[in-house]
XYZ file of N, CA, C and O in Angstrom:
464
model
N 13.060 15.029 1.052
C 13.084 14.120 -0.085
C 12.373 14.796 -1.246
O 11.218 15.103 -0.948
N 12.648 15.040 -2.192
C 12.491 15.406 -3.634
C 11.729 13.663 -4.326
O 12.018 12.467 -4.358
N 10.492 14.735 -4.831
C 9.686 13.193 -5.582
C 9.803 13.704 -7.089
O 9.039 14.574 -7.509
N 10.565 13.259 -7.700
C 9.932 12.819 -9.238
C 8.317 13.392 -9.931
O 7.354 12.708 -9.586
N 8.097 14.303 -10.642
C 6.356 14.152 -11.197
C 6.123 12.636 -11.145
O 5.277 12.157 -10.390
N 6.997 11.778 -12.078
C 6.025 10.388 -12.292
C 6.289 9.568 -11.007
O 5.639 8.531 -10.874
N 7.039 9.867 -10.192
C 6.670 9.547 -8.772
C 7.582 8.132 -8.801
O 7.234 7.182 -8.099
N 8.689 8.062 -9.599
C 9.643 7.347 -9.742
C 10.148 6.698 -7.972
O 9.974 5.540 -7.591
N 10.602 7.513 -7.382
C 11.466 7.713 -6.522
C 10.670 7.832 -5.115
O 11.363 8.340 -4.233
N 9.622 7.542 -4.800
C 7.955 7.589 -4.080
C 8.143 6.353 -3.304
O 8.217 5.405 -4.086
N 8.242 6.017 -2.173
C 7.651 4.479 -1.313
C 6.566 5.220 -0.544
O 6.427 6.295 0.039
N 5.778 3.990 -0.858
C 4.503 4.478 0.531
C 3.859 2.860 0.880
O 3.371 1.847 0.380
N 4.179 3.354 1.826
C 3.588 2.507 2.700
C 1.925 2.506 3.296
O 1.347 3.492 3.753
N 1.446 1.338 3.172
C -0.240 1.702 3.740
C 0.170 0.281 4.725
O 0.854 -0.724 4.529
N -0.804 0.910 6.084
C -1.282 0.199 7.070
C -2.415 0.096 7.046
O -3.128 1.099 7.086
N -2.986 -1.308 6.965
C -4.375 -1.528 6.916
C -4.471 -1.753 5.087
O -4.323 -0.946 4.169
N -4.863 -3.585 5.107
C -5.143 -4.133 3.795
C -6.062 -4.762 3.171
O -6.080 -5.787 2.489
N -7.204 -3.638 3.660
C -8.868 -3.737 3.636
C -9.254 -3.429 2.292
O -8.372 -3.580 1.448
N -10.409 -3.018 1.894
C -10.704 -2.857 0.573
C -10.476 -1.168 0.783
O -10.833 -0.598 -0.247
N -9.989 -0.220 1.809
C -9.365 0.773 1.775
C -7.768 1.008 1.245
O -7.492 1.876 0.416
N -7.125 0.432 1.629
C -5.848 -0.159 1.678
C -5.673 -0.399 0.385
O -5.082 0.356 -0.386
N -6.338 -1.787 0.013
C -6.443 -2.368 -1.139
C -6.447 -1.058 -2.170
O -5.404 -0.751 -2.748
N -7.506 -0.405 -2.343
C -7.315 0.789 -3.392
C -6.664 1.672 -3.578
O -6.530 2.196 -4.683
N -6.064 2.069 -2.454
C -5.018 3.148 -2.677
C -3.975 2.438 -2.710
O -3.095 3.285 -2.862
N -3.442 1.370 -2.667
C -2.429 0.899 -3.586
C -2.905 0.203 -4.998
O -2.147 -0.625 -5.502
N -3.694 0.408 -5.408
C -3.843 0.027 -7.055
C -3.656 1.935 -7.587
O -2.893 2.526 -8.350
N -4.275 2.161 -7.106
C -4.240 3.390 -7.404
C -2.857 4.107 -7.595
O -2.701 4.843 -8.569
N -1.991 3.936 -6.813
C -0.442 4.304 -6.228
C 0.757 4.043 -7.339
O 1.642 4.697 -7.893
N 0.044 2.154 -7.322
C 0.799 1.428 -7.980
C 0.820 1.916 -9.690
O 1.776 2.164 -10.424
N -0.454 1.927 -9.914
C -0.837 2.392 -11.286
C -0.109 4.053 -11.833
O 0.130 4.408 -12.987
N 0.056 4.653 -10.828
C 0.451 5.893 -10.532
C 2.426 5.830 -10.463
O 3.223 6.768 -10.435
N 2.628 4.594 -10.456
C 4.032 4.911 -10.665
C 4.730 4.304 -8.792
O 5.777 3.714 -8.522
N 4.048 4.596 -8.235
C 4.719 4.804 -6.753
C 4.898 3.432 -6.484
O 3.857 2.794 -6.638
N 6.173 2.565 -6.024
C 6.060 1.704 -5.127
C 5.405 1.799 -3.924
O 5.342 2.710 -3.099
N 4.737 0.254 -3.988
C 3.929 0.288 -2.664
C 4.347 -0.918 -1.601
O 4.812 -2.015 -1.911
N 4.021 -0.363 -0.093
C 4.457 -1.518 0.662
C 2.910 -1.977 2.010
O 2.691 -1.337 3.039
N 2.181 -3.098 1.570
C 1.584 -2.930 2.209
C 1.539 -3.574 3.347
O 2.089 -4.658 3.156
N 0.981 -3.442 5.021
C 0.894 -3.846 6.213
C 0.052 -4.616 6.539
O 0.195 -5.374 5.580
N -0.759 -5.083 7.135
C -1.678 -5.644 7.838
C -1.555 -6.236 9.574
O -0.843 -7.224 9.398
N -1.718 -6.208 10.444
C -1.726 -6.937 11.790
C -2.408 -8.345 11.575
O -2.196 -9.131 12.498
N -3.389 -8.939 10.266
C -3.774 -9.887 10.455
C -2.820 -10.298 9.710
O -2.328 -9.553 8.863
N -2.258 -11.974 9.964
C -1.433 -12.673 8.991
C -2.150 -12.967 7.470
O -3.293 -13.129 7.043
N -0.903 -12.937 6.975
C -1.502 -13.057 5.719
C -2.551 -12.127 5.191
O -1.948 -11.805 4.167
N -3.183 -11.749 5.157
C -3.905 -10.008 4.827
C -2.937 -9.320 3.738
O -3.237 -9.071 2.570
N -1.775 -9.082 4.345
C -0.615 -8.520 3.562
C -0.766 -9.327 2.034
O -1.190 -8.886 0.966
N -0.480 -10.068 2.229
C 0.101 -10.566 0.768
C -1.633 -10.990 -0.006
O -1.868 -10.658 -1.167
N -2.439 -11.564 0.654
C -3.688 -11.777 -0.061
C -3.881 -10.185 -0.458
O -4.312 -10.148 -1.611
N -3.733 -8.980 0.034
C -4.230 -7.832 -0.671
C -3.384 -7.453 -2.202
O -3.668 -6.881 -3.255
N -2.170 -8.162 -1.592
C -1.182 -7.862 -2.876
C -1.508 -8.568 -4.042
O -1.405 -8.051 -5.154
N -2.011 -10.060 -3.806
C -2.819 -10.816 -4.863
C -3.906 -10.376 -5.587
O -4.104 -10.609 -6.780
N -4.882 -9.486 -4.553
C -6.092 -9.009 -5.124
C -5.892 -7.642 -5.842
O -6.873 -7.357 -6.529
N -4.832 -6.661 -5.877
C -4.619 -5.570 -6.419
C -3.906 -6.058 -7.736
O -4.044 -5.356 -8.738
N -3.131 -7.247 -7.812
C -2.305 -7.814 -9.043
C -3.800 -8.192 -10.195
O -3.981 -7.855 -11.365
N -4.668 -9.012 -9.250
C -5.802 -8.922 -10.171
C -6.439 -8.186 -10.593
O -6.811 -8.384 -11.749
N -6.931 -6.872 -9.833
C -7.944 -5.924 -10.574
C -6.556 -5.229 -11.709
O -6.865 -4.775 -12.811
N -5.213 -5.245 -11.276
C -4.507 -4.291 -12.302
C -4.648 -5.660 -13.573
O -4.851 -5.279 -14.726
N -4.578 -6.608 -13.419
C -4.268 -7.692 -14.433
C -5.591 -7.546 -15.219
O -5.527 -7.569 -16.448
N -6.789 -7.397 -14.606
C -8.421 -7.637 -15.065
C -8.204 -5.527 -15.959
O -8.731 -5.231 -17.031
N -7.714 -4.951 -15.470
C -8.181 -3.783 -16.458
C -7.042 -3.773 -17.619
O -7.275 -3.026 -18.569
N -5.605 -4.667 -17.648
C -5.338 -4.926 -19.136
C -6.319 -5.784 -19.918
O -6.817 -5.359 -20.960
N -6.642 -7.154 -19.362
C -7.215 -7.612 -20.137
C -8.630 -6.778 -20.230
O -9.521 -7.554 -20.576
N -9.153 -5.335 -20.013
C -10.241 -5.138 -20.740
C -9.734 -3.871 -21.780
O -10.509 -3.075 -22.309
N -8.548 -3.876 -21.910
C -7.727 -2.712 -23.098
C -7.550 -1.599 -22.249
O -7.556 -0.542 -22.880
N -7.380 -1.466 -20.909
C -7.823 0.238 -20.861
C -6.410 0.324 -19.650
O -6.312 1.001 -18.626
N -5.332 -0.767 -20.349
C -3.716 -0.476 -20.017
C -2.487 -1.804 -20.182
O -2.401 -2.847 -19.534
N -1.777 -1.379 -21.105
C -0.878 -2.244 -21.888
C -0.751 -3.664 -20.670
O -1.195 -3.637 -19.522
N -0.152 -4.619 -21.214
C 0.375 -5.344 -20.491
C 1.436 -5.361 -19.598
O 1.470 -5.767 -18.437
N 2.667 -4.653 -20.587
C 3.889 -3.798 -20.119
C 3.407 -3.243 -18.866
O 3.614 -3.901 -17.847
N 2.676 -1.918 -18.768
C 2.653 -1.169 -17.820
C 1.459 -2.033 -16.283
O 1.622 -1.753 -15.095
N 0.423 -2.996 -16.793
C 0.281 -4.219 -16.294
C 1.080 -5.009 -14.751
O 0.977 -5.050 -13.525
N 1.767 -5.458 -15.725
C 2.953 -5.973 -15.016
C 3.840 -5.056 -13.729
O 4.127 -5.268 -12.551
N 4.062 -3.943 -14.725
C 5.053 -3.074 -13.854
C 4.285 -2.538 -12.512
O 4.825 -2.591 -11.407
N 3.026 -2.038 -12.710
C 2.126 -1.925 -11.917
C 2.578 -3.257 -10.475
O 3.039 -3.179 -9.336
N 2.309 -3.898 -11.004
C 2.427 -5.254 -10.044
C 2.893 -5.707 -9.799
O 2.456 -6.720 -9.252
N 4.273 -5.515 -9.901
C 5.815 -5.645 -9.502
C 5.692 -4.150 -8.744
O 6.652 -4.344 -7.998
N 5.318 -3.053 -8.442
C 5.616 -2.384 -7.589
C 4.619 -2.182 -6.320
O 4.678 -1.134 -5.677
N 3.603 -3.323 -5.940
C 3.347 -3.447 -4.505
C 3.951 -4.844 -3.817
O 4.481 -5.813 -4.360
N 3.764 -4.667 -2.900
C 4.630 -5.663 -1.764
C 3.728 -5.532 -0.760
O 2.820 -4.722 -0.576
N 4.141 -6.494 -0.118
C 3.344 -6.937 1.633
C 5.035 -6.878 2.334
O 6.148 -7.331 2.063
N 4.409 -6.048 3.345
C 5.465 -5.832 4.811
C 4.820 -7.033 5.768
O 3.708 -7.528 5.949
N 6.042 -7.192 6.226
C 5.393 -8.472 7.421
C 5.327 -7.541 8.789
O 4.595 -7.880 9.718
N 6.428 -5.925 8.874
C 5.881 -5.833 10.315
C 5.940 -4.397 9.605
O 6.039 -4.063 8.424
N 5.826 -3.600 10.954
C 5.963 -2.099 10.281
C 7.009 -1.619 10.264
O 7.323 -0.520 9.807
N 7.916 -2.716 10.964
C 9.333 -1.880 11.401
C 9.680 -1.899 9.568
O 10.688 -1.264 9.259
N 9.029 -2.473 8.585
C 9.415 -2.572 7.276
C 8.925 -1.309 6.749
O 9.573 -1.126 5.718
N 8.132 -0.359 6.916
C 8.097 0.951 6.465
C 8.602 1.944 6.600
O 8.216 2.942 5.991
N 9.766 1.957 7.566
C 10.456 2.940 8.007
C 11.244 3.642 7.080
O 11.779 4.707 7.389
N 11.379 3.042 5.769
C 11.956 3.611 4.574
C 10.977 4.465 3.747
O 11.206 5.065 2.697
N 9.851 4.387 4.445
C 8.987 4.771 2.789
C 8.691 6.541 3.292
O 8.561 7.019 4.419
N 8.666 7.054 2.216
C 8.706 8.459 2.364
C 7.358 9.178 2.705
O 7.294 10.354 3.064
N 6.079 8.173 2.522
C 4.356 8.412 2.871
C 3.999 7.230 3.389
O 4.193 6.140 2.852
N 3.368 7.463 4.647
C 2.625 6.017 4.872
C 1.174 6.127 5.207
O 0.983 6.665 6.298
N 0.479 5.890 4.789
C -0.962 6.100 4.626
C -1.617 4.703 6.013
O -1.312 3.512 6.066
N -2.451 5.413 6.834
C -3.543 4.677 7.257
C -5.022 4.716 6.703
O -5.859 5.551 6.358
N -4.812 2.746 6.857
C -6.135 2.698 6.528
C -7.188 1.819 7.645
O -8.417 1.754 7.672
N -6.682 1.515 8.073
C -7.375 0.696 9.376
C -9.093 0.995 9.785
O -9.962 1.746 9.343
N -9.018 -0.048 10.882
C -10.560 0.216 11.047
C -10.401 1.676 11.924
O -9.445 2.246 12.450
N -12.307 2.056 11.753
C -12.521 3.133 12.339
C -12.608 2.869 13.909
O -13.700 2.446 14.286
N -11.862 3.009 14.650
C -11.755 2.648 15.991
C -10.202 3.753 16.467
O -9.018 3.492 16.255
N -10.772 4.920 17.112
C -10.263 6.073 17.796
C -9.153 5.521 18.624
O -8.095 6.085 18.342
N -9.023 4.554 19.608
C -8.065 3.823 20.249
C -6.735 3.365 19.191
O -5.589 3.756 18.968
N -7.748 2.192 18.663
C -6.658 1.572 17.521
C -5.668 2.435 16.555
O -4.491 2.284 16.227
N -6.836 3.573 16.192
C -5.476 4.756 15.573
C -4.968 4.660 16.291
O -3.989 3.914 16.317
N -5.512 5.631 17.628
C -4.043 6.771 18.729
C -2.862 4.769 18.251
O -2.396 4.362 17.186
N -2.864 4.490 18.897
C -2.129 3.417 19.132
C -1.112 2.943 18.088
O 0.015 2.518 18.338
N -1.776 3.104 16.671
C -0.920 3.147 15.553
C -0.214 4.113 15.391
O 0.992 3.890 15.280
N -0.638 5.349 15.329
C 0.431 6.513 15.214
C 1.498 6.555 16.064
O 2.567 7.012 15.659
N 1.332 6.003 17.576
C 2.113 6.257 18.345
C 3.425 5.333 18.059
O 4.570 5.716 18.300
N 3.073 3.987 17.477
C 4.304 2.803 17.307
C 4.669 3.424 16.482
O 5.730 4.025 16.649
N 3.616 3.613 14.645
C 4.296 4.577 13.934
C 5.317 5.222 13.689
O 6.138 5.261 12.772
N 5.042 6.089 15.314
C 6.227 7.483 14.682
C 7.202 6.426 15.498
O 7.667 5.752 14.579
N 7.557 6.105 16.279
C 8.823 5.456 16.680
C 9.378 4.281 15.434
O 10.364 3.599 15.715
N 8.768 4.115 14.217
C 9.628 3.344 13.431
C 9.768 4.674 11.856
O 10.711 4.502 11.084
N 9.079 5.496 11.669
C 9.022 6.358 10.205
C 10.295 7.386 10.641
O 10.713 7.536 11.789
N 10.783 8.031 9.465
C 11.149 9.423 9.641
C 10.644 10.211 9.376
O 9.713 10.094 8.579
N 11.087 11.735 10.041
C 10.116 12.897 9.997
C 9.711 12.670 8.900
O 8.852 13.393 8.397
């Protein structure tokens, strides 16, 4: 897959929608990349998507990024309800807790839903 510089053409997916999670999709989002985020707890998903719409919404209203780009920002994250919903995205970032098990365990479902 060929990415775009402005990263047009970019899905990434993050597992885990902690205040880890949470930042690297403001970050992502702000950056151009659609984002899709995961969680195992219900609802997690979409409350992180609420809280990244706010900090992008809270740094237009302090001038330091249009409204336009605002918005667009926040129209490009999403909440996945399972993971089998990332299997499209071309990066998928973990963020989960630090617990050695719980990775191995994620990577392993992981690779049976991503492509190389």
């Amino acid at each position: 897959m060929s990415v775009a510089p402005d990263f047009a053409n970019l899905s990434m997916g993050i597992v885990g929608a902690g205040a880890m999670g949470r930042g690297i999709a403001q970050i992502a989002a702000l950056a151009g990349v659609s984002v899709l985020l995961f969680d195992t707890r219900e609802g997690a998903s979409q409350e992180a998507c609420d809280f990244v719409a706010g900090m992008i919404k809270r740094l237009a209203e302090k001038g330091k990024l249009s409204a336009e780009a605002a918005a667009a920002a926040c129209g490009r994250v999403s909440s996945a309800e399972s993971l089998n919903d990332l299997a499209a995205c071309g990066i998928v970032i973990e963020a989960i807790i630090e617990d050695l098990a719980v990775k191995c365990a994620l990577f392993q479902s992981r690779e049976e839903v991503v492509a190389a």
